[in-house]
XYZ file of C-alpha atoms in Angstrom:
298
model
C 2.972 -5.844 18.509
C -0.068 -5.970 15.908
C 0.551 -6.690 12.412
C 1.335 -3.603 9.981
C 3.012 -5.482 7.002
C -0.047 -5.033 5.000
C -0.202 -1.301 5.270
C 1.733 1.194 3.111
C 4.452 3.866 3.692
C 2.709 7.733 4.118
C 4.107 10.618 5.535
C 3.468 10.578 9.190
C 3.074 13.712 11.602
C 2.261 14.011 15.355
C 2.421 17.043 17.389
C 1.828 16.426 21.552
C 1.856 18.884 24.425
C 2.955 19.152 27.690
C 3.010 21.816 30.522
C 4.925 22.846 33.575
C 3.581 25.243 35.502
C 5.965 26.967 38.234
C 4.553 28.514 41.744
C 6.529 31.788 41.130
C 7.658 34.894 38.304
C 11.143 34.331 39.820
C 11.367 30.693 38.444
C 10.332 31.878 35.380
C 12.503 35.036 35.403
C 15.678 32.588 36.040
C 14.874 30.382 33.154
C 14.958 33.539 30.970
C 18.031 34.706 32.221
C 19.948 30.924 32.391
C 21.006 30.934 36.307
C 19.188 27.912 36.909
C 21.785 25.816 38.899
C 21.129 22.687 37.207
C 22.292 24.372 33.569
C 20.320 25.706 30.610
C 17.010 24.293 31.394
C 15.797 24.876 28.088
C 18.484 22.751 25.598
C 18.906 20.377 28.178
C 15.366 19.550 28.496
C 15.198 19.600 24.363
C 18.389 17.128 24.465
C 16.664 14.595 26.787
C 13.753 14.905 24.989
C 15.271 13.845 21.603
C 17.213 10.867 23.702
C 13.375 10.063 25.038
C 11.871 9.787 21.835
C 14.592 7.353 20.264
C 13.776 5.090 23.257
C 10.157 4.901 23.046
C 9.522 1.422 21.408
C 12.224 0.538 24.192
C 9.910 1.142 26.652
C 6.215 0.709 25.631
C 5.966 -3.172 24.496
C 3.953 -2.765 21.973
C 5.437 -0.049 20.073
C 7.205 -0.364 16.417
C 10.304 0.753 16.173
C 10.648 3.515 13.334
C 13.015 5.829 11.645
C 12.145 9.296 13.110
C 12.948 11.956 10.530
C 12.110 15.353 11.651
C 11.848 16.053 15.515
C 11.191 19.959 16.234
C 10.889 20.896 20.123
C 9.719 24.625 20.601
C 8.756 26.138 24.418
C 6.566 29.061 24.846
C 6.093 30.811 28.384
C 2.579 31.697 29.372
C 2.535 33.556 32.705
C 3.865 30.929 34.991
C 3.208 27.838 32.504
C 5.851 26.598 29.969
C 4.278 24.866 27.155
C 6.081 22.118 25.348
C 5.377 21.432 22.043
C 7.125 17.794 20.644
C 6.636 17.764 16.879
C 7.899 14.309 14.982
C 7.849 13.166 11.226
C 8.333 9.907 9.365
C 6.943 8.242 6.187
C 6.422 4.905 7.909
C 4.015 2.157 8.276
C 2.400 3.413 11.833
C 2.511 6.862 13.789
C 4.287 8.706 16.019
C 1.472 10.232 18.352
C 2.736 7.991 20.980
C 6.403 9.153 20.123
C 5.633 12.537 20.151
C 3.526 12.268 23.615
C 6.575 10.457 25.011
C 8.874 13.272 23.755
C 7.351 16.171 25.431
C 6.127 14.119 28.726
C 10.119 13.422 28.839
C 10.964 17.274 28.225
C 8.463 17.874 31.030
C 10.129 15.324 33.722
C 13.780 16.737 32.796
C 12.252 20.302 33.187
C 10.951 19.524 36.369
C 14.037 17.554 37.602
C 16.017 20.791 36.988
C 13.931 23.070 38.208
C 12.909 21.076 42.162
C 15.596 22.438 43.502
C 14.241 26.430 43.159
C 11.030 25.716 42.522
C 9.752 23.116 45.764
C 5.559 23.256 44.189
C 6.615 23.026 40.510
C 4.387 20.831 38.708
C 3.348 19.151 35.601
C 0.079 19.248 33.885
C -1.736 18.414 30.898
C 0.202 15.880 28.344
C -1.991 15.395 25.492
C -1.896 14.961 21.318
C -2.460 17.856 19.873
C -2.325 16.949 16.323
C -1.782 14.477 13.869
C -2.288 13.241 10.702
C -1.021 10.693 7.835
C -2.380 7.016 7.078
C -5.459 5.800 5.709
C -7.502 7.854 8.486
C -6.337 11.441 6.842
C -6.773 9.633 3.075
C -10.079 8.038 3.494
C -12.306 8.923 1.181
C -16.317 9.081 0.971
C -16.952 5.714 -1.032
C -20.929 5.804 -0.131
C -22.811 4.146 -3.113
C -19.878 3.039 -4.915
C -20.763 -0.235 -6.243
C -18.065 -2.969 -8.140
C -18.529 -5.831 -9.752
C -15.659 -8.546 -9.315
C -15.472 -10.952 -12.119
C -13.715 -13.900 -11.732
C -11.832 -15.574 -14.755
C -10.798 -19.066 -14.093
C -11.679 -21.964 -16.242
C -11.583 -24.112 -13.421
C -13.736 -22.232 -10.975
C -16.213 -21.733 -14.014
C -16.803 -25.367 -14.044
C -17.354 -26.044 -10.987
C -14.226 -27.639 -10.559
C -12.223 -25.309 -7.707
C -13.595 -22.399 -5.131
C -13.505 -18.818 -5.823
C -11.422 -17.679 -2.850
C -10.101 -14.112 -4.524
C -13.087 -12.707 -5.420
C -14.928 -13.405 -1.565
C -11.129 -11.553 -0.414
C -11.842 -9.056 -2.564
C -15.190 -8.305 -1.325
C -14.648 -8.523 1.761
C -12.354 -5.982 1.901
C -14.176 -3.451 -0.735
C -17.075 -4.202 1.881
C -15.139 -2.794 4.936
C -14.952 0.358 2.762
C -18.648 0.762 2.309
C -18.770 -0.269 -1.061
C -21.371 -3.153 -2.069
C -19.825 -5.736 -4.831
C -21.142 -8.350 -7.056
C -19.383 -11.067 -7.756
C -19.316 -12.692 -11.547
C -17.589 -16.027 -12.341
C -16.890 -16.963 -16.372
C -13.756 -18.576 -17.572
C -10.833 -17.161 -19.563
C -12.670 -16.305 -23.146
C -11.969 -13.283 -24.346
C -15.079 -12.382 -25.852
C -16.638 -13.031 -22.446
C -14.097 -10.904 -20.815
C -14.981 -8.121 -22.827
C -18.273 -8.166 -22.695
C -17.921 -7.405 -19.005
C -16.579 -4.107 -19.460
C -18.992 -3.377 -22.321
C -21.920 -3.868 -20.664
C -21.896 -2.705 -17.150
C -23.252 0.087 -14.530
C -21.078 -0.440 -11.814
C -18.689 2.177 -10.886
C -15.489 -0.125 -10.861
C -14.847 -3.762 -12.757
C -12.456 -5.099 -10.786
C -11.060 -8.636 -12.816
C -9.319 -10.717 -10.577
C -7.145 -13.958 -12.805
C -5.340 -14.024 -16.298
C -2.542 -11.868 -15.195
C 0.041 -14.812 -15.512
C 2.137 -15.856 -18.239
C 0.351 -18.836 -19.469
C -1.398 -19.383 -22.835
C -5.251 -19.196 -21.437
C -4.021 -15.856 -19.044
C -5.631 -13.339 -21.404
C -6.910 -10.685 -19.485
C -5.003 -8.078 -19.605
C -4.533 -8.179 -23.070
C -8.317 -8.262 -23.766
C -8.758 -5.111 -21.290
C -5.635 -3.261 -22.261
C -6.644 -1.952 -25.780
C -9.774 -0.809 -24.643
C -9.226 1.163 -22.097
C -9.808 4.871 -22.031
C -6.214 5.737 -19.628
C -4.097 3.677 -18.005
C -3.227 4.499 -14.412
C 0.106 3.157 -14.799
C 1.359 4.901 -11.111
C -1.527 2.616 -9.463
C 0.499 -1.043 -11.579
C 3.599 -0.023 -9.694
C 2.250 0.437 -6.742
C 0.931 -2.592 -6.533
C 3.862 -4.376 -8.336
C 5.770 -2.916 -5.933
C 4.083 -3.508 -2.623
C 3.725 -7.200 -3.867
C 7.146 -7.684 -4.595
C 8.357 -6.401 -1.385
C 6.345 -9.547 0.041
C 6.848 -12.233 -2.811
C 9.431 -12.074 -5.626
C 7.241 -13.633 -8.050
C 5.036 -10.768 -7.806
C 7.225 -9.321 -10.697
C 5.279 -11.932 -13.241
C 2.128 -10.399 -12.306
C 0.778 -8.065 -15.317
C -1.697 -6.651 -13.282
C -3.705 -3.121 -15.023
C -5.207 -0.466 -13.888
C -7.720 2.295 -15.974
C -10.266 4.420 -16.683
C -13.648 3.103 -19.028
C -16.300 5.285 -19.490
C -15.758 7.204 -15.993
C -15.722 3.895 -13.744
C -12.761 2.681 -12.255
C -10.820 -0.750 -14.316
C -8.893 -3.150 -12.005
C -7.233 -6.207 -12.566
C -5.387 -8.423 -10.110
C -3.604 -11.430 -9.769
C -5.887 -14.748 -9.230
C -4.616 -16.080 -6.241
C -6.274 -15.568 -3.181
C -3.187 -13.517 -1.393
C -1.955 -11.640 -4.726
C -5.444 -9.979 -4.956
C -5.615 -9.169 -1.232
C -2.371 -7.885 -1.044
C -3.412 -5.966 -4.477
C -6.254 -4.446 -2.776
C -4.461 -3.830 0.730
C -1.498 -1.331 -1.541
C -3.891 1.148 -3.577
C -7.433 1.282 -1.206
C -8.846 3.846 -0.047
C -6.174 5.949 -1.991
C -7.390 4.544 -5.145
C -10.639 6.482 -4.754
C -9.643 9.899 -5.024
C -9.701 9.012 -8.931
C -13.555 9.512 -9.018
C -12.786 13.411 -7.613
C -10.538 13.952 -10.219
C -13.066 12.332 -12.671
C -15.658 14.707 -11.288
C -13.758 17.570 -11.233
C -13.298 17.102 -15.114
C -16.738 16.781 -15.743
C -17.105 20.456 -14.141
C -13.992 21.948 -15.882
């Protein structure tokens, strides 16, 4: 199974088809009227549906296994087609397309299985996804010609004396987003620091080191004060998604804001802290320049 520890927990939603198309009205007609010999074709196609669905990563290899919190399996007749349509929720890591697909190619087979013994040509057709939506793919957001500088505050790095490795993480992954960065190495002075934020045209500062405890780890309390609002919801989520990973990530005193319209970050110093940082609040983190936007138009 592929690796989905770094993503994040969204509401989930997949809605599949199926269709079983019988060779005669009187197949149809005996559905409606529940003389089918086999039982109610209907709920017991529904019940081994909901049974199939539980067992999908059972079956496919390389499906998660996932809480599935909403399951809704509705039929509608169409001359001598029944359409099945398998709709499944969870706020998970991954989808359920494939669970959903499963579901109603399962209420299909059992359909069919009752039905063989009336019906010698019935059939089924077309299984496919309908719908579905959750993830990054239904939050992504346009980040064309966003630009961020990354500064880098480590007294050791500034000297020459160690490698920046959070700052190249950093851009790397702003970079898979389409946004170009800059990357700015000073150590921890304060007056340095700030004059980052004061003088700068790129549409997010993200500060990556000085979130720690220790005497020289001053960044956030240079940034704090001059801030124009704290995003405090964006420092929990990534406090939170950290800790779920590493314990220590409660130390962290990572900040988020607004200066002047552009977007304030800053994250942890070491190399996984600031990836893992970047991995809980992008893309979601962009919608903030819509809402900035829209204020400018109120």
């Amino acid at each position: 199974m592929i690796d989905i520890t770094h993503k994040v927990n969204t509401l989930r939603e997949a809605t599949a088809l199926a269709i079983v198309k019988a060779s005669s009205p009187d197949t149809i007609n005996r559905i409606k009227e529940n003389t089918v010999p086999k039982g109610n074709v209907f709920e017991m196609s529904k019940a081994a549906g909901l049974l199939g669905i539980k067992k999908t990563p059972d079956l496919l290899p390389d499906c998660h296994p996932l809480p599935i919190e909403y399951t809704g399996i509705e039929y509608q007749i169409q001359g001598l087609e029944i359409h099945i349509s398998v709709t499944i929720k969870t706020i998970y890591k991954t989808g359920v397309e494939v669970e959903a697909m499963h579901g109603a190619s399962i209420v299909a087979l059992n359909m069919y299985d009752m039905l063989k013994p009336i019906d010698k040509n019935i059939e089924i057709g077309t299984i496919r996804l309908e719908k579905k939506k959750g993830g990054k793919s239904s939050f992504r957001l346009d980040s064309e010609g966003l630009t961020a500088q990354i500064v880098v505050c480590s007294d050791t790095i500034s000297k020459g004396e160690g490698e920046d490795k959070a700052g190249k993480i950093i851009s790397s992954k702003l970079s898979d987003l389409g946004i170009d960065c800059d990357i700015t190495i000073i150590p921890d002075d304060k007056e340095k620091i700030k004059a980052i934020l004061s003088k700068n045209s790129h549409d997010m500062i993200i500060y990556t080191g000085g979130t720690g405890v220790g005497p020289r780890d001053v960044t956030p309390d240079v940034i704090e004060p001059l801030l124009d609002i704290r995003l405090k919801g964006v420092e929990e989520q990534m406090r939170n998604y950290g800790q779920q990973r590493m314990p220590y990530a409660m130390l962290s005193r990572s900040v988020a804001g607004i200066k002047d319209g552009r977007l304030v970050l800053i994250l942890p110093g070491s190399t996984k802290g600031a990836a893992e940082c970047i991995d809980s609040i992008f893309p979601h983190v962009l919608h903030v320049y819509k809402v900035i936007e829209g204020s400018r138009h109120d």
